[in-house]
Amino acid sequence: MSRGLAWILVACLVGGLVSNLTFSQNWVTSLALVPLTLLGWWGLPKLAPVIDRLTNRQVALLVGFGMAVMVLLQMAVLKWLPVTVYHDPLRVLD
C-alpha cells in the first residue's frame, strides 16, 4: 500500500516538475529546480537511517511543528499581503 502511494507521489512530483519546465514564465527559476530535484533524489535516501531512528513521538512532534509553521506562514500571507486575486495564499505559495 505505501509503495503504491509513494509512486503516486512520485508521479505528481514529476508532473509538477515537467509543467514548471515547459509552461513557466520564468525559465531561470525553472532551471534551478532541476539541480534541486537531483539533490533531493540523491540526498533523501541518505536521510532514511536518521528518520528510522526517530520514535513515533518524535515523528509526531516534527509533523505537528511543520504543520504549525505552515499555518503561521499562511496567516502571515493573509496579514501582510493585500487581498487581491494575485496575492491570495494559494497563489503566493504556488
PDB file of N, CA and C in Angstrom:
ATOM      1  N   MET A   1       0.826  -1.199   0.000  1.00  0.00           N
ATOM      2  CA  MET A   1       0.000   0.000   0.000  1.00  0.00           C
ATOM      3  C   MET A   1       0.864   1.254   0.000  1.00  0.00           C
ATOM      4  N   SER A   2       1.856   1.319   0.907  1.00  0.00           N
ATOM      5  CA  SER A   2       2.664   2.529   0.994  1.00  0.00           C
ATOM      6  C   SER A   2       3.538   2.694  -0.245  1.00  0.00           C
ATOM      7  N   ARG A   3       3.951   1.575  -0.855  1.00  0.00           N
ATOM      8  CA  ARG A   3       4.740   1.672  -2.084  1.00  0.00           C
ATOM      9  C   ARG A   3       3.907   2.285  -3.213  1.00  0.00           C
ATOM     10  N   GLY A   4       2.647   1.907  -3.265  1.00  0.00           N
ATOM     11  CA  GLY A   4       1.759   2.473  -4.282  1.00  0.00           C
ATOM     12  C   GLY A   4       1.546   3.962  -4.081  1.00  0.00           C
ATOM     13  N   LEU A   5       1.359   4.360  -2.824  1.00  0.00           N
ATOM     14  CA  LEU A   5       1.194   5.782  -2.535  1.00  0.00           C
ATOM     15  C   LEU A   5       2.466   6.560  -2.857  1.00  0.00           C
ATOM     16  N   ALA A   6       3.619   5.937  -2.605  1.00  0.00           N
ATOM     17  CA  ALA A   6       4.884   6.598  -2.928  1.00  0.00           C
ATOM     18  C   ALA A   6       5.000   6.819  -4.434  1.00  0.00           C
ATOM     19  N   TRP A   7       4.587   5.847  -5.215  1.00  0.00           N
ATOM     20  CA  TRP A   7       4.654   6.006  -6.675  1.00  0.00           C
ATOM     21  C   TRP A   7       3.666   7.064  -7.172  1.00  0.00           C
ATOM     22  N   ILE A   8       2.530   7.167  -6.524  1.00  0.00           N
ATOM     23  CA  ILE A   8       1.582   8.232  -6.884  1.00  0.00           C
ATOM     24  C   ILE A   8       2.203   9.596  -6.585  1.00  0.00           C
ATOM     25  N   LEU A   9       2.872   9.715  -5.442  1.00  0.00           N
ATOM     26  CA  LEU A   9       3.546  10.960  -5.090  1.00  0.00           C
ATOM     27  C   LEU A   9       4.645  11.276  -6.104  1.00  0.00           C
ATOM     28  N   VAL A  10       5.425  10.288  -6.480  1.00  0.00           N
ATOM     29  CA  VAL A  10       6.492  10.499  -7.472  1.00  0.00           C
ATOM     30  C   VAL A  10       5.901  10.982  -8.785  1.00  0.00           C
ATOM     31  N   ALA A  11       4.799  10.362  -9.221  1.00  0.00           N
ATOM     32  CA  ALA A  11       4.162  10.775 -10.477  1.00  0.00           C
ATOM     33  C   ALA A  11       3.691  12.223 -10.403  1.00  0.00           C
ATOM     34  N   CYS A  12       3.113  12.613  -9.273  1.00  0.00           N
ATOM     35  CA  CYS A  12       2.658  14.001  -9.112  1.00  0.00           C
ATOM     36  C   CYS A  12       3.837  14.971  -9.125  1.00  0.00           C
ATOM     37  N   LEU A  13       4.918  14.607  -8.442  1.00  0.00           N
ATOM     38  CA  LEU A  13       6.087  15.484  -8.416  1.00  0.00           C
ATOM     39  C   LEU A  13       6.734  15.607  -9.786  1.00  0.00           C
ATOM     40  N   VAL A  14       6.819  14.515 -10.520  1.00  0.00           N
ATOM     41  CA  VAL A  14       7.389  14.569 -11.877  1.00  0.00           C
ATOM     42  C   VAL A  14       6.493  15.420 -12.775  1.00  0.00           C
ATOM     43  N   GLY A  15       5.196  15.262 -12.646  1.00  0.00           N
ATOM     44  CA  GLY A  15       4.271  16.097 -13.423  1.00  0.00           C
ATOM     45  C   GLY A  15       4.440  17.567 -13.118  1.00  0.00           C
ATOM     46  N   GLY A  16       4.601  17.904 -11.838  1.00  0.00           N
ATOM     47  CA  GLY A  16       4.834  19.300 -11.462  1.00  0.00           C
ATOM     48  C   GLY A  16       6.147  19.829 -11.996  1.00  0.00           C
ATOM     49  N   LEU A  17       7.181  19.002 -11.951  1.00  0.00           N
ATOM     50  CA  LEU A  17       8.485  19.424 -12.464  1.00  0.00           C
ATOM     51  C   LEU A  17       8.430  19.661 -13.968  1.00  0.00           C
ATOM     52  N   VAL A  18       7.809  18.752 -14.689  1.00  0.00           N
ATOM     53  CA  VAL A  18       7.706  18.906 -16.144  1.00  0.00           C
ATOM     54  C   VAL A  18       6.879  20.137 -16.492  1.00  0.00           C
ATOM     55  N   SER A  19       5.780  20.360 -15.794  1.00  0.00           N
ATOM     56  CA  SER A  19       4.956  21.539 -16.100  1.00  0.00           C
ATOM     57  C   SER A  19       5.702  22.825 -15.766  1.00  0.00           C
ATOM     58  N   ASN A  20       6.502  22.818 -14.690  1.00  0.00           N
ATOM     59  CA  ASN A  20       7.295  24.004 -14.373  1.00  0.00           C
ATOM     60  C   ASN A  20       8.350  24.273 -15.435  1.00  0.00           C
ATOM     61  N   LEU A  21       8.915  23.231 -15.981  1.00  0.00           N
ATOM     62  CA  LEU A  21       9.955  23.417 -17.002  1.00  0.00           C
ATOM     63  C   LEU A  21       9.376  23.827 -18.350  1.00  0.00           C
ATOM     64  N   THR A  22       8.170  23.360 -18.672  1.00  0.00           N
ATOM     65  CA  THR A  22       7.628  23.626 -20.002  1.00  0.00           C
ATOM     66  C   THR A  22       6.711  24.837 -20.069  1.00  0.00           C
ATOM     67  N   PHE A  23       5.985  25.139 -18.999  1.00  0.00           N
ATOM     68  CA  PHE A  23       4.998  26.207 -19.051  1.00  0.00           C
ATOM     69  C   PHE A  23       5.312  27.390 -18.143  1.00  0.00           C
ATOM     70  N   SER A  24       6.517  27.475 -17.639  1.00  0.00           N
ATOM     71  CA  SER A  24       6.854  28.544 -16.709  1.00  0.00           C
ATOM     72  C   SER A  24       7.126  29.848 -17.443  1.00  0.00           C
ATOM     73  N   GLN A  25       6.798  30.954 -16.787  1.00  0.00           N
ATOM     74  CA  GLN A  25       7.097  32.261 -17.363  1.00  0.00           C
ATOM     75  C   GLN A  25       8.504  32.696 -17.004  1.00  0.00           C
ATOM     76  N   ASN A  26       9.081  32.115 -15.961  1.00  0.00           N
ATOM     77  CA  ASN A  26      10.434  32.455 -15.546  1.00  0.00           C
ATOM     78  C   ASN A  26      11.294  31.208 -15.694  1.00  0.00           C
ATOM     79  N   TRP A  27      11.970  31.069 -16.827  1.00  0.00           N
ATOM     80  CA  TRP A  27      12.705  29.839 -17.121  1.00  0.00           C
ATOM     81  C   TRP A  27      13.964  29.682 -16.273  1.00  0.00           C
ATOM     82  N   VAL A  28      14.516  30.781 -15.745  1.00  0.00           N
ATOM     83  CA  VAL A  28      15.709  30.668 -14.895  1.00  0.00           C
ATOM     84  C   VAL A  28      15.339  29.951 -13.590  1.00  0.00           C
ATOM     85  N   THR A  29      14.217  30.327 -13.009  1.00  0.00           N
ATOM     86  CA  THR A  29      13.754  29.657 -11.798  1.00  0.00           C
ATOM     87  C   THR A  29      13.428  28.205 -12.081  1.00  0.00           C
ATOM     88  N   SER A  30      12.834  27.945 -13.227  1.00  0.00           N
ATOM     89  CA  SER A  30      12.503  26.571 -13.583  1.00  0.00           C
ATOM     90  C   SER A  30      13.752  25.720 -13.726  1.00  0.00           C
ATOM     91  N   LEU A  31      14.796  26.282 -14.325  1.00  0.00           N
ATOM     92  CA  LEU A  31      16.035  25.517 -14.476  1.00  0.00           C
ATOM     93  C   LEU A  31      16.716  25.272 -13.126  1.00  0.00           C
ATOM     94  N   ALA A  32      16.478  26.139 -12.163  1.00  0.00           N
ATOM     95  CA  ALA A  32      17.046  25.927 -10.824  1.00  0.00           C
ATOM     96  C   ALA A  32      16.393  24.726 -10.143  1.00  0.00           C
ATOM     97  N   LEU A  33      15.188  24.353 -10.578  1.00  0.00           N
ATOM     98  CA  LEU A  33      14.523  23.196  -9.994  1.00  0.00           C
ATOM     99  C   LEU A  33      15.217  21.885 -10.342  1.00  0.00           C
ATOM    100  N   VAL A  34      15.867  21.818 -11.481  1.00  0.00           N
ATOM    101  CA  VAL A  34      16.494  20.564 -11.906  1.00  0.00           C
ATOM    102  C   VAL A  34      17.592  20.134 -10.935  1.00  0.00           C
ATOM    103  N   PRO A  35      18.598  20.994 -10.620  1.00  0.00           N
ATOM    104  CA  PRO A  35      19.604  20.535  -9.660  1.00  0.00           C
ATOM    105  C   PRO A  35      19.040  20.300  -8.261  1.00  0.00           C
ATOM    106  N   LEU A  36      18.037  21.089  -7.860  1.00  0.00           N
ATOM    107  CA  LEU A  36      17.416  20.856  -6.560  1.00  0.00           C
ATOM    108  C   LEU A  36      16.714  19.504  -6.516  1.00  0.00           C
ATOM    109  N   THR A  37      16.062  19.137  -7.606  1.00  0.00           N
ATOM    110  CA  THR A  37      15.405  17.841  -7.688  1.00  0.00           C
ATOM    111  C   THR A  37      16.425  16.713  -7.622  1.00  0.00           C
ATOM    112  N   LEU A  38      17.505  16.858  -8.378  1.00  0.00           N
ATOM    113  CA  LEU A  38      18.553  15.835  -8.357  1.00  0.00           C
ATOM    114  C   LEU A  38      19.205  15.732  -6.984  1.00  0.00           C
ATOM    115  N   LEU A  39      19.402  16.870  -6.329  1.00  0.00           N
ATOM    116  CA  LEU A  39      19.971  16.867  -4.982  1.00  0.00           C
ATOM    117  C   LEU A  39      19.036  16.159  -4.003  1.00  0.00           C
ATOM    118  N   GLY A  40      17.745  16.414  -4.120  1.00  0.00           N
ATOM    119  CA  GLY A  40      16.773  15.727  -3.268  1.00  0.00           C
ATOM    120  C   GLY A  40      16.734  14.235  -3.538  1.00  0.00           C
ATOM    121  N   TRP A  41      16.794  13.856  -4.809  1.00  0.00           N
ATOM    122  CA  TRP A  41      16.771  12.453  -5.192  1.00  0.00           C
ATOM    123  C   TRP A  41      17.995  11.730  -4.628  1.00  0.00           C
ATOM    124  N   TRP A  42      19.126  12.406  -4.616  1.00  0.00           N
ATOM    125  CA  TRP A  42      20.360  11.821  -4.092  1.00  0.00           C
ATOM    126  C   TRP A  42      20.384  11.840  -2.559  1.00  0.00           C
ATOM    127  N   GLY A  43      19.918  12.932  -1.950  1.00  0.00           N
ATOM    128  CA  GLY A  43      20.089  13.126  -0.515  1.00  0.00           C
ATOM    129  C   GLY A  43      19.022  12.509   0.362  1.00  0.00           C
ATOM    130  N   LEU A  44      17.788  12.432  -0.109  1.00  0.00           N
ATOM    131  CA  LEU A  44      16.719  11.912   0.740  1.00  0.00           C
ATOM    132  C   LEU A  44      16.919  10.454   1.158  1.00  0.00           C
ATOM    133  N   PRO A  45      17.380   9.576   0.283  1.00  0.00           N
ATOM    134  CA  PRO A  45      17.637   8.203   0.759  1.00  0.00           C
ATOM    135  C   PRO A  45      18.714   8.141   1.835  1.00  0.00           C
ATOM    136  N   LYS A  46      19.618   9.085   1.847  1.00  0.00           N
ATOM    137  CA  LYS A  46      20.660   9.108   2.870  1.00  0.00           C
ATOM    138  C   LYS A  46      20.092   9.517   4.232  1.00  0.00           C
ATOM    139  N   LEU A  47      18.928  10.176   4.234  1.00  0.00           N
ATOM    140  CA  LEU A  47      18.275  10.560   5.481  1.00  0.00           C
ATOM    141  C   LEU A  47      17.439   9.431   6.079  1.00  0.00           C
ATOM    142  N   ALA A  48      17.177   8.383   5.307  1.00  0.00           N
ATOM    143  CA  ALA A  48      16.308   7.302   5.776  1.00  0.00           C
ATOM    144  C   ALA A  48      16.797   6.676   7.078  1.00  0.00           C
ATOM    145  N   PRO A  49      18.100   6.379   7.253  1.00  0.00           N
ATOM    146  CA  PRO A  49      18.528   5.809   8.536  1.00  0.00           C
ATOM    147  C   PRO A  49      18.291   6.750   9.718  1.00  0.00           C
ATOM    148  N   VAL A  50      18.446   8.032   9.484  1.00  0.00           N
ATOM    149  CA  VAL A  50      18.213   9.007  10.559  1.00  0.00           C
ATOM    150  C   VAL A  50      16.731   9.030  10.920  1.00  0.00           C
ATOM    151  N   ILE A  51      15.876   9.005   9.919  1.00  0.00           N
ATOM    152  CA  ILE A  51      14.433   9.036  10.155  1.00  0.00           C
ATOM    153  C   ILE A  51      13.977   7.746  10.831  1.00  0.00           C
ATOM    154  N   ASP A  52      14.566   6.614  10.452  1.00  0.00           N
ATOM    155  CA  ASP A  52      14.195   5.336  11.064  1.00  0.00           C
ATOM    156  C   ASP A  52      14.527   5.271  12.550  1.00  0.00           C
ATOM    157  N   ARG A  53      15.510   6.036  12.991  1.00  0.00           N
ATOM    158  CA  ARG A  53      15.886   6.029  14.406  1.00  0.00           C
ATOM    159  C   ARG A  53      14.943   6.851  15.273  1.00  0.00           C
ATOM    160  N   LEU A  54      14.103   7.680  14.653  1.00  0.00           N
ATOM    161  CA  LEU A  54      13.182   8.515  15.427  1.00  0.00           C
ATOM    162  C   LEU A  54      12.057   7.673  16.023  1.00  0.00           C
ATOM    163  N   THR A  55      11.637   8.039  17.204  1.00  0.00           N
ATOM    164  CA  THR A  55      10.487   7.368  17.813  1.00  0.00           C
ATOM    165  C   THR A  55       9.200   7.920  17.207  1.00  0.00           C
ATOM    166  N   ASN A  56       8.111   7.215  17.448  1.00  0.00           N
ATOM    167  CA  ASN A  56       6.811   7.691  16.946  1.00  0.00           C
ATOM    168  C   ASN A  56       6.472   9.059  17.521  1.00  0.00           C
ATOM    169  N   ARG A  57       6.816   9.269  18.768  1.00  0.00           N
ATOM    170  CA  ARG A  57       6.547  10.565  19.405  1.00  0.00           C
ATOM    171  C   ARG A  57       7.341  11.680  18.738  1.00  0.00           C
ATOM    172  N   GLN A  58       8.605  11.426  18.410  1.00  0.00           N
ATOM    173  CA  GLN A  58       9.428  12.444  17.754  1.00  0.00           C
ATOM    174  C   GLN A  58       8.896  12.766  16.359  1.00  0.00           C
ATOM    175  N   VAL A  59       8.463  11.745  15.637  1.00  0.00           N
ATOM    176  CA  VAL A  59       7.888  11.971  14.305  1.00  0.00           C
ATOM    177  C   VAL A  59       6.613  12.803  14.423  1.00  0.00           C
ATOM    178  N   ALA A  60       5.770  12.464  15.393  1.00  0.00           N
ATOM    179  CA  ALA A  60       4.532  13.222  15.590  1.00  0.00           C
ATOM    180  C   ALA A  60       4.836  14.675  15.940  1.00  0.00           C
ATOM    181  N   LEU A  61       5.830  14.903  16.789  1.00  0.00           N
ATOM    182  CA  LEU A  61       6.203  16.274  17.140  1.00  0.00           C
ATOM    183  C   LEU A  61       6.741  17.035  15.927  1.00  0.00           C
ATOM    184  N   LEU A  62       7.554  16.390  15.116  1.00  0.00           N
ATOM    185  CA  LEU A  62       8.088  17.057  13.918  1.00  0.00           C
ATOM    186  C   LEU A  62       6.982  17.391  12.922  1.00  0.00           C
ATOM    187  N   VAL A  63       6.062  16.470  12.731  1.00  0.00           N
ATOM    188  CA  VAL A  63       4.942  16.731  11.814  1.00  0.00           C
ATOM    189  C   VAL A  63       4.069  17.860  12.360  1.00  0.00           C
ATOM    190  N   GLY A  64       3.785  17.832  13.658  1.00  0.00           N
ATOM    191  CA  GLY A  64       2.997  18.901  14.269  1.00  0.00           C
ATOM    192  C   GLY A  64       3.684  20.247  14.163  1.00  0.00           C
ATOM    193  N   PHE A  65       4.996  20.274  14.380  1.00  0.00           N
ATOM    194  CA  PHE A  65       5.755  21.516  14.246  1.00  0.00           C
ATOM    195  C   PHE A  65       5.698  22.037  12.806  1.00  0.00           C
ATOM    196  N   GLY A  66       5.853  21.135  11.843  1.00  0.00           N
ATOM    197  CA  GLY A  66       5.771  21.546  10.434  1.00  0.00           C
ATOM    198  C   GLY A  66       4.412  22.112  10.079  1.00  0.00           C
ATOM    199  N   MET A  67       3.357  21.485  10.589  1.00  0.00           N
ATOM    200  CA  MET A  67       2.011  21.982  10.307  1.00  0.00           C
ATOM    201  C   MET A  67       1.780  23.341  10.959  1.00  0.00           C
ATOM    202  N   ALA A  68       2.300  23.529  12.170  1.00  0.00           N
ATOM    203  CA  ALA A  68       2.154  24.816  12.847  1.00  0.00           C
ATOM    204  C   ALA A  68       2.878  25.918  12.080  1.00  0.00           C
ATOM    205  N   VAL A  69       4.061  25.619  11.573  1.00  0.00           N
ATOM    206  CA  VAL A  69       4.812  26.600  10.776  1.00  0.00           C
ATOM    207  C   VAL A  69       4.031  26.963   9.518  1.00  0.00           C
ATOM    208  N   MET A  70       3.413  25.970   8.864  1.00  0.00           N
ATOM    209  CA  MET A  70       2.627  26.254   7.658  1.00  0.00           C
ATOM    210  C   MET A  70       1.440  27.166   7.972  1.00  0.00           C
ATOM    211  N   VAL A  71       0.766  26.913   9.095  1.00  0.00           N
ATOM    212  CA  VAL A  71      -0.374  27.756   9.477  1.00  0.00           C
ATOM    213  C   VAL A  71       0.096  29.183   9.757  1.00  0.00           C
ATOM    214  N   LEU A  72       1.221  29.319  10.469  1.00  0.00           N
ATOM    215  CA  LEU A  72       1.746  30.660  10.750  1.00  0.00           C
ATOM    216  C   LEU A  72       2.122  31.393   9.462  1.00  0.00           C
ATOM    217  N   LEU A  73       2.723  30.687   8.515  1.00  0.00           N
ATOM    218  CA  LEU A  73       3.066  31.327   7.238  1.00  0.00           C
ATOM    219  C   LEU A  73       1.810  31.734   6.469  1.00  0.00           C
ATOM    220  N   GLN A  74       0.783  30.900   6.504  1.00  0.00           N
ATOM    221  CA  GLN A  74      -0.477  31.261   5.842  1.00  0.00           C
ATOM    222  C   GLN A  74      -1.074  32.519   6.478  1.00  0.00           C
ATOM    223  N   MET A  75      -1.023  32.600   7.795  1.00  0.00           N
ATOM    224  CA  MET A  75      -1.558  33.783   8.480  1.00  0.00           C
ATOM    225  C   MET A  75      -0.725  35.020   8.158  1.00  0.00           C
ATOM    226  N   ALA A  76       0.593  34.861   8.025  1.00  0.00           N
ATOM    227  CA  ALA A  76       1.446  35.988   7.662  1.00  0.00           C
ATOM    228  C   ALA A  76       1.115  36.483   6.257  1.00  0.00           C
ATOM    229  N   VAL A  77       0.870  35.554   5.345  1.00  0.00           N
ATOM    230  CA  VAL A  77       0.495  35.949   3.982  1.00  0.00           C
ATOM    231  C   VAL A  77      -0.809  36.736   4.013  1.00  0.00           C
ATOM    232  N   LEU A  78      -1.766  36.262   4.782  1.00  0.00           N
ATOM    233  CA  LEU A  78      -3.044  36.968   4.855  1.00  0.00           C
ATOM    234  C   LEU A  78      -2.910  38.338   5.508  1.00  0.00           C
ATOM    235  N   LYS A  79      -2.005  38.465   6.468  1.00  0.00           N
ATOM    236  CA  LYS A  79      -1.867  39.735   7.185  1.00  0.00           C
ATOM    237  C   LYS A  79      -1.109  40.784   6.373  1.00  0.00           C
ATOM    238  N   TRP A  80      -0.001  40.411   5.757  1.00  0.00           N
ATOM    239  CA  TRP A  80       0.886  41.418   5.177  1.00  0.00           C
ATOM    240  C   TRP A  80       0.768  41.596   3.669  1.00  0.00           C
ATOM    241  N   LEU A  81       0.056  40.740   2.995  1.00  0.00           N
ATOM    242  CA  LEU A  81      -0.127  40.933   1.556  1.00  0.00           C
ATOM    243  C   LEU A  81      -1.544  41.430   1.294  1.00  0.00           C
ATOM    244  N   PRO A  82      -1.710  42.292   0.320  1.00  0.00           N
ATOM    245  CA  PRO A  82      -3.048  42.820   0.043  1.00  0.00           C
ATOM    246  C   PRO A  82      -3.987  41.714  -0.433  1.00  0.00           C
ATOM    247  N   VAL A  83      -5.263  41.915  -0.190  1.00  0.00           N
ATOM    248  CA  VAL A  83      -6.263  40.941  -0.606  1.00  0.00           C
ATOM    249  C   VAL A  83      -6.652  41.241  -2.040  1.00  0.00           C
ATOM    250  N   THR A  84      -6.008  40.558  -2.957  1.00  0.00           N
ATOM    251  CA  THR A  84      -6.327  40.673  -4.377  1.00  0.00           C
ATOM    252  C   THR A  84      -6.299  39.276  -4.971  1.00  0.00           C
ATOM    253  N   VAL A  85      -6.674  39.178  -6.216  1.00  0.00           N
ATOM    254  CA  VAL A  85      -6.635  37.887  -6.905  1.00  0.00           C
ATOM    255  C   VAL A  85      -5.199  37.378  -6.984  1.00  0.00           C
ATOM    256  N   TYR A  86      -4.238  38.293  -7.068  1.00  0.00           N
ATOM    257  CA  TYR A  86      -2.840  37.886  -7.251  1.00  0.00           C
ATOM    258  C   TYR A  86      -2.123  37.572  -5.948  1.00  0.00           C
ATOM    259  N   HIS A  87      -2.680  37.931  -4.814  1.00  0.00           N
ATOM    260  CA  HIS A  87      -1.990  37.749  -3.540  1.00  0.00           C
ATOM    261  C   HIS A  87      -2.741  36.848  -2.567  1.00  0.00           C
ATOM    262  N   ASP A  88      -3.638  35.998  -3.057  1.00  0.00           N
ATOM    263  CA  ASP A  88      -4.269  35.086  -2.116  1.00  0.00           C
ATOM    264  C   ASP A  88      -3.246  34.002  -1.748  1.00  0.00           C
ATOM    265  N   PRO A  89      -3.384  33.390  -0.585  1.00  0.00           N
ATOM    266  CA  PRO A  89      -2.348  32.474  -0.091  1.00  0.00           C
ATOM    267  C   PRO A  89      -1.996  31.334  -1.047  1.00  0.00           C
ATOM    268  N   LEU A  90      -2.988  30.792  -1.747  1.00  0.00           N
ATOM    269  CA  LEU A  90      -2.693  29.692  -2.660  1.00  0.00           C
ATOM    270  C   LEU A  90      -1.746  30.120  -3.762  1.00  0.00           C
ATOM    271  N   ARG A  91      -2.025  31.277  -4.386  1.00  0.00           N
ATOM    272  CA  ARG A  91      -1.157  31.728  -5.478  1.00  0.00           C
ATOM    273  C   ARG A  91       0.208  32.168  -4.977  1.00  0.00           C
ATOM    274  N   VAL A  92       0.278  32.762  -3.788  1.00  0.00           N
ATOM    275  CA  VAL A  92       1.566  33.169  -3.239  1.00  0.00           C
ATOM    276  C   VAL A  92       2.432  31.942  -2.981  1.00  0.00           C
ATOM    277  N   LEU A  93       1.853  30.904  -2.383  1.00  0.00           N
ATOM    278  CA  LEU A  93       2.620  29.709  -2.101  1.00  0.00           C
ATOM    279  C   LEU A  93       2.934  28.926  -3.376  1.00  0.00           C
ATOM    280  N   ASP A  94       2.048  29.002  -4.351  1.00  0.00           N
ATOM    281  CA  ASP A  94       2.258  28.291  -5.613  1.00  0.00           C
ATOM    282  C   ASP A  94       3.375  28.964  -6.377  1.00  0.00           C
TER     283      ASP A  94
END
